[in-house]
mmCIF file of N, CA and C in Angstrom:
data_model
loop_
_atom_site.group_PDB
_atom_site.id
_atom_site.type_symbol
_atom_site.label_atom_id
_atom_site.label_comp_id
_atom_site.label_asym_id
_atom_site.label_seq_id
_atom_site.Cartn_x
_atom_site.Cartn_y
_atom_site.Cartn_z
ATOM 1 N N MET A 1 -6.587 7.735 -11.316
ATOM 2 C CA MET A 1 -5.478 8.480 -10.793
ATOM 3 C C MET A 1 -4.397 7.139 -10.069
ATOM 4 N N SER A 2 -3.002 7.301 -10.331
ATOM 5 C CA SER A 2 -2.062 6.307 -9.733
ATOM 6 C C SER A 2 -1.465 6.929 -8.393
ATOM 7 N N ILE A 3 -1.551 5.773 -7.483
ATOM 8 C CA ILE A 3 -0.828 6.263 -6.094
ATOM 9 C C ILE A 3 0.233 5.338 -6.101
ATOM 10 N N ARG A 4 1.301 5.474 -5.459
ATOM 11 C CA ARG A 4 2.551 4.568 -5.395
ATOM 12 C C ARG A 4 2.628 4.394 -3.995
ATOM 13 N N ASP A 5 2.770 4.895 -2.930
ATOM 14 C CA ASP A 5 2.864 4.708 -1.697
ATOM 15 C C ASP A 5 1.973 5.822 -0.770
ATOM 16 N N ILE A 6 1.765 5.428 0.454
ATOM 17 C CA ILE A 6 0.870 6.408 1.217
ATOM 18 C C ILE A 6 1.860 6.283 2.791
ATOM 19 N N ARG A 7 2.185 7.491 3.124
ATOM 20 C CA ARG A 7 2.597 7.718 4.215
ATOM 21 C C ARG A 7 2.124 8.796 4.961
ATOM 22 N N ILE A 8 1.865 8.188 6.412
ATOM 23 C CA ILE A 8 1.553 9.221 7.057
ATOM 24 C C ILE A 8 2.189 9.751 8.502
ATOM 25 N N LYS A 9 2.408 11.024 8.541
ATOM 26 C CA LYS A 9 3.384 11.385 9.802
ATOM 27 C C LYS A 9 2.598 12.247 10.799
ATOM 28 N N ASP A 10 3.127 12.503 11.835
ATOM 29 C CA ASP A 10 2.600 13.223 12.896
ATOM 30 C C ASP A 10 3.060 14.697 12.912
ATOM 31 N N SER A 11 2.506 15.591 13.602
ATOM 32 C CA SER A 11 3.115 16.932 13.451
ATOM 33 C C SER A 11 4.539 17.294 13.867
ATOM 34 N N LYS A 12 5.158 16.420 14.364
ATOM 35 C CA LYS A 12 6.275 16.347 14.689
ATOM 36 C C LYS A 12 7.581 15.598 13.411
ATOM 37 N N GLY A 13 6.892 15.386 12.459
ATOM 38 C CA GLY A 13 7.263 14.763 11.318
ATOM 39 C C GLY A 13 7.829 13.155 11.519
ATOM 40 N N LYS A 14 7.408 12.504 12.690
ATOM 41 C CA LYS A 14 7.585 10.971 12.785
ATOM 42 C C LYS A 14 6.705 10.419 11.963
ATOM 43 N N GLN A 15 7.134 9.349 11.194
ATOM 44 C CA GLN A 15 6.148 8.574 10.582
ATOM 45 C C GLN A 15 5.475 7.576 11.468
ATOM 46 N N LYS A 16 4.123 7.323 11.084
ATOM 47 C CA LYS A 16 3.262 6.707 11.955
ATOM 48 C C LYS A 16 2.911 5.583 11.171
ATOM 49 N N TYR A 17 2.449 5.927 10.037
ATOM 50 C CA TYR A 17 2.092 4.574 8.931
ATOM 51 C C TYR A 17 2.872 4.735 7.607
ATOM 52 N N HIS A 18 3.091 3.628 6.836
ATOM 53 C CA HIS A 18 3.796 3.746 5.793
ATOM 54 C C HIS A 18 2.854 2.179 4.665
ATOM 55 N N TRP A 19 2.439 2.553 3.877
ATOM 56 C CA TRP A 19 1.777 1.518 3.067
ATOM 57 C C TRP A 19 2.482 1.552 1.730
ATOM 58 N N LYS A 20 3.195 0.242 1.600
ATOM 59 C CA LYS A 20 3.919 0.359 0.239
ATOM 60 C C LYS A 20 2.914 -0.494 -0.690
ATOM 61 N N LEU A 21 2.522 0.238 -1.440
ATOM 62 C CA LEU A 21 1.221 -0.518 -2.518
ATOM 63 C C LEU A 21 1.976 -1.654 -3.466
ATOM 64 N N ASP A 22 3.236 -1.701 -3.364
ATOM 65 C CA ASP A 22 3.749 -2.827 -4.415
ATOM 66 C C ASP A 22 3.491 -4.189 -3.912
ATOM 67 N N ARG A 23 3.363 -4.171 -2.484
ATOM 68 C CA ARG A 23 3.085 -5.394 -1.572
ATOM 69 C C ARG A 23 1.748 -5.572 -1.192
ATOM 70 N N HIS A 24 0.881 -5.765 -1.844
ATOM 71 C CA HIS A 24 -0.608 -5.981 -1.636
ATOM 72 C C HIS A 24 -1.177 -7.031 -1.811
ATOM 73 N N THR A 25 -2.247 -7.411 -0.838
ATOM 74 C CA THR A 25 -2.879 -8.584 -0.991
ATOM 75 C C THR A 25 -4.338 -8.384 -1.563
ATOM 76 N N GLN A 26 -4.930 -9.505 -1.694
ATOM 77 C CA GLN A 26 -6.416 -9.528 -1.926
ATOM 78 C C GLN A 26 -7.252 -8.460 -1.330
ATOM 79 N N ASN A 27 -6.872 -8.309 0.067
ATOM 80 C CA ASN A 27 -7.704 -7.145 0.748
ATOM 81 C C ASN A 27 -7.401 -5.987 0.875
ATOM 82 N N GLY A 28 -6.241 -5.854 0.592
ATOM 83 C CA GLY A 28 -5.766 -4.562 0.681
ATOM 84 C C GLY A 28 -3.987 -4.426 1.262
ATOM 85 N N VAL A 29 -3.535 -3.574 1.823
ATOM 86 C CA VAL A 29 -2.200 -3.515 2.011
ATOM 87 C C VAL A 29 -2.081 -3.240 3.732
ATOM 88 N N TYR A 30 -0.823 -4.032 3.844
ATOM 89 C CA TYR A 30 -0.493 -3.813 5.391
ATOM 90 C C TYR A 30 0.612 -2.693 5.498
ATOM 91 N N ASP A 31 0.336 -2.074 6.384
ATOM 92 C CA ASP A 31 1.345 -1.042 6.953
ATOM 93 C C ASP A 31 2.685 -1.459 7.231
ATOM 94 N N GLU A 32 3.638 -0.841 6.773
ATOM 95 C CA GLU A 32 5.155 -1.477 7.437
ATOM 96 C C GLU A 32 5.416 -1.264 8.837
ATOM 97 N N VAL A 33 4.963 0.054 9.480
ATOM 98 C CA VAL A 33 5.278 0.266 10.687
ATOM 99 C C VAL A 33 4.511 -0.494 11.725
ATOM 100 N N GLU A 34 3.022 -0.380 11.492
ATOM 101 C CA GLU A 34 2.178 -1.064 12.769
ATOM 102 C C GLU A 34 1.467 -2.167 12.272
ATOM 103 N N ARG A 35 1.562 -2.686 11.171
ATOM 104 C CA ARG A 35 1.102 -3.728 10.627
ATOM 105 C C ARG A 35 -0.659 -3.676 10.336
ATOM 106 N N ARG A 36 -1.082 -2.256 10.344
ATOM 107 C CA ARG A 36 -2.267 -2.312 10.026
ATOM 108 C C ARG A 36 -2.965 -2.406 8.638
ATOM 109 N N LEU A 37 -4.344 -2.882 8.416
ATOM 110 C CA LEU A 37 -4.500 -2.863 7.041
ATOM 111 C C LEU A 37 -5.374 -1.672 6.576
ATOM 112 N N ALA A 38 -5.050 -1.433 5.280
ATOM 113 C CA ALA A 38 -5.809 -0.555 4.499
ATOM 114 C C ALA A 38 -6.327 -1.266 3.391
ATOM 115 N N SER A 39 -7.786 -0.971 3.373
ATOM 116 C CA SER A 39 -8.616 -1.854 2.266
ATOM 117 C C SER A 39 -8.797 -0.850 1.480
ATOM 118 N N CYS A 40 -9.351 -1.327 0.116
ATOM 119 C CA CYS A 40 -9.546 -0.730 -1.003
ATOM 120 C C CYS A 40 -10.827 -1.410 -1.575
ATOM 121 N N LYS A 41 -11.737 -0.386 -2.113
ATOM 122 C CA LYS A 41 -12.904 -0.822 -2.812
ATOM 123 C C LYS A 41 -12.465 -0.657 -4.346
ATOM 124 N N ALA A 42 -12.477 -1.857 -5.149
ATOM 125 C CA ALA A 42 -12.472 -2.178 -6.597
ATOM 126 C C ALA A 42 -11.089 -1.460 -7.091
ATOM 127 N N PRO A 43 -10.077 -1.794 -6.485
ATOM 128 C CA PRO A 43 -8.836 -1.637 -6.821
ATOM 129 C C PRO A 43 -8.240 -2.146 -8.237
ATOM 130 N N GLN A 44 -7.492 -1.254 -9.114
ATOM 131 C CA GLN A 44 -6.914 -1.971 -10.197
ATOM 132 C C GLN A 44 -5.143 -1.712 -10.004
ATOM 133 N N TRP A 45 -4.984 -2.815 -9.336
ATOM 134 C CA TRP A 45 -3.202 -2.952 -9.250
ATOM 135 C C TRP A 45 -2.605 -2.698 -10.464
ATOM 136 N N LEU A 46 -2.017 -1.812 -10.702
ATOM 137 C CA LEU A 46 -1.013 -1.619 -12.170
ATOM 138 C C LEU A 46 0.046 -2.584 -12.056
ATOM 139 N N LEU A 47 0.555 -2.878 -11.196
ATOM 140 C CA LEU A 47 1.825 -3.660 -10.576
ATOM 141 C C LEU A 47 1.329 -5.198 -11.488
ATOM 142 N N ASP A 48 -0.060 -5.679 -11.068
ATOM 143 C CA ASP A 48 -0.504 -6.711 -11.391
ATOM 144 C C ASP A 48 -0.611 -6.880 -13.084
ATOM 145 N N SER A 49 -0.943 -5.661 -13.441
ATOM 146 C CA SER A 49 -1.311 -5.677 -14.933
ATOM 147 C C SER A 49 0.280 -6.036 -15.794
ATOM 148 N N HIS A 50 1.227 -5.463 -14.850
ATOM 149 C CA HIS A 50 2.755 -5.950 -15.480
ATOM 150 C C HIS A 50 3.041 -7.147 -15.422
ATOM 151 N N THR A 51 2.774 -7.962 -14.348
ATOM 152 C CA THR A 51 3.345 -9.077 -13.640
ATOM 153 C C THR A 51 2.646 -10.259 -14.384
ATOM 154 N N TYR A 52 1.220 -10.268 -14.744
ATOM 155 C CA TYR A 52 0.633 -11.487 -15.194
ATOM 156 C C TYR A 52 -0.008 -11.179 -16.580
ATOM 157 N N TRP A 53 0.056 -12.216 -17.396
ATOM 158 C CA TRP A 53 -0.266 -12.184 -18.903
ATOM 159 C C TRP A 53 -1.780 -12.020 -19.172
ATOM 160 N N ASN A 54 -2.123 -10.949 -20.004
ATOM 161 C CA ASN A 54 -3.698 -11.067 -20.218
ATOM 162 C C ASN A 54 -3.815 -11.098 -21.411
#
């Protein structure tokens, strides 16, 4: 499964969190709204496979 970005909104439609998966670190991705870290287990970042030579 490939996921581009993750957005979570409240019941009124106001955006609470937004993780842009193109801006990741080794530990995970920081939220654009509240700077909360979302971590992943064994991620395979497709962006990195296009950035670095294998």
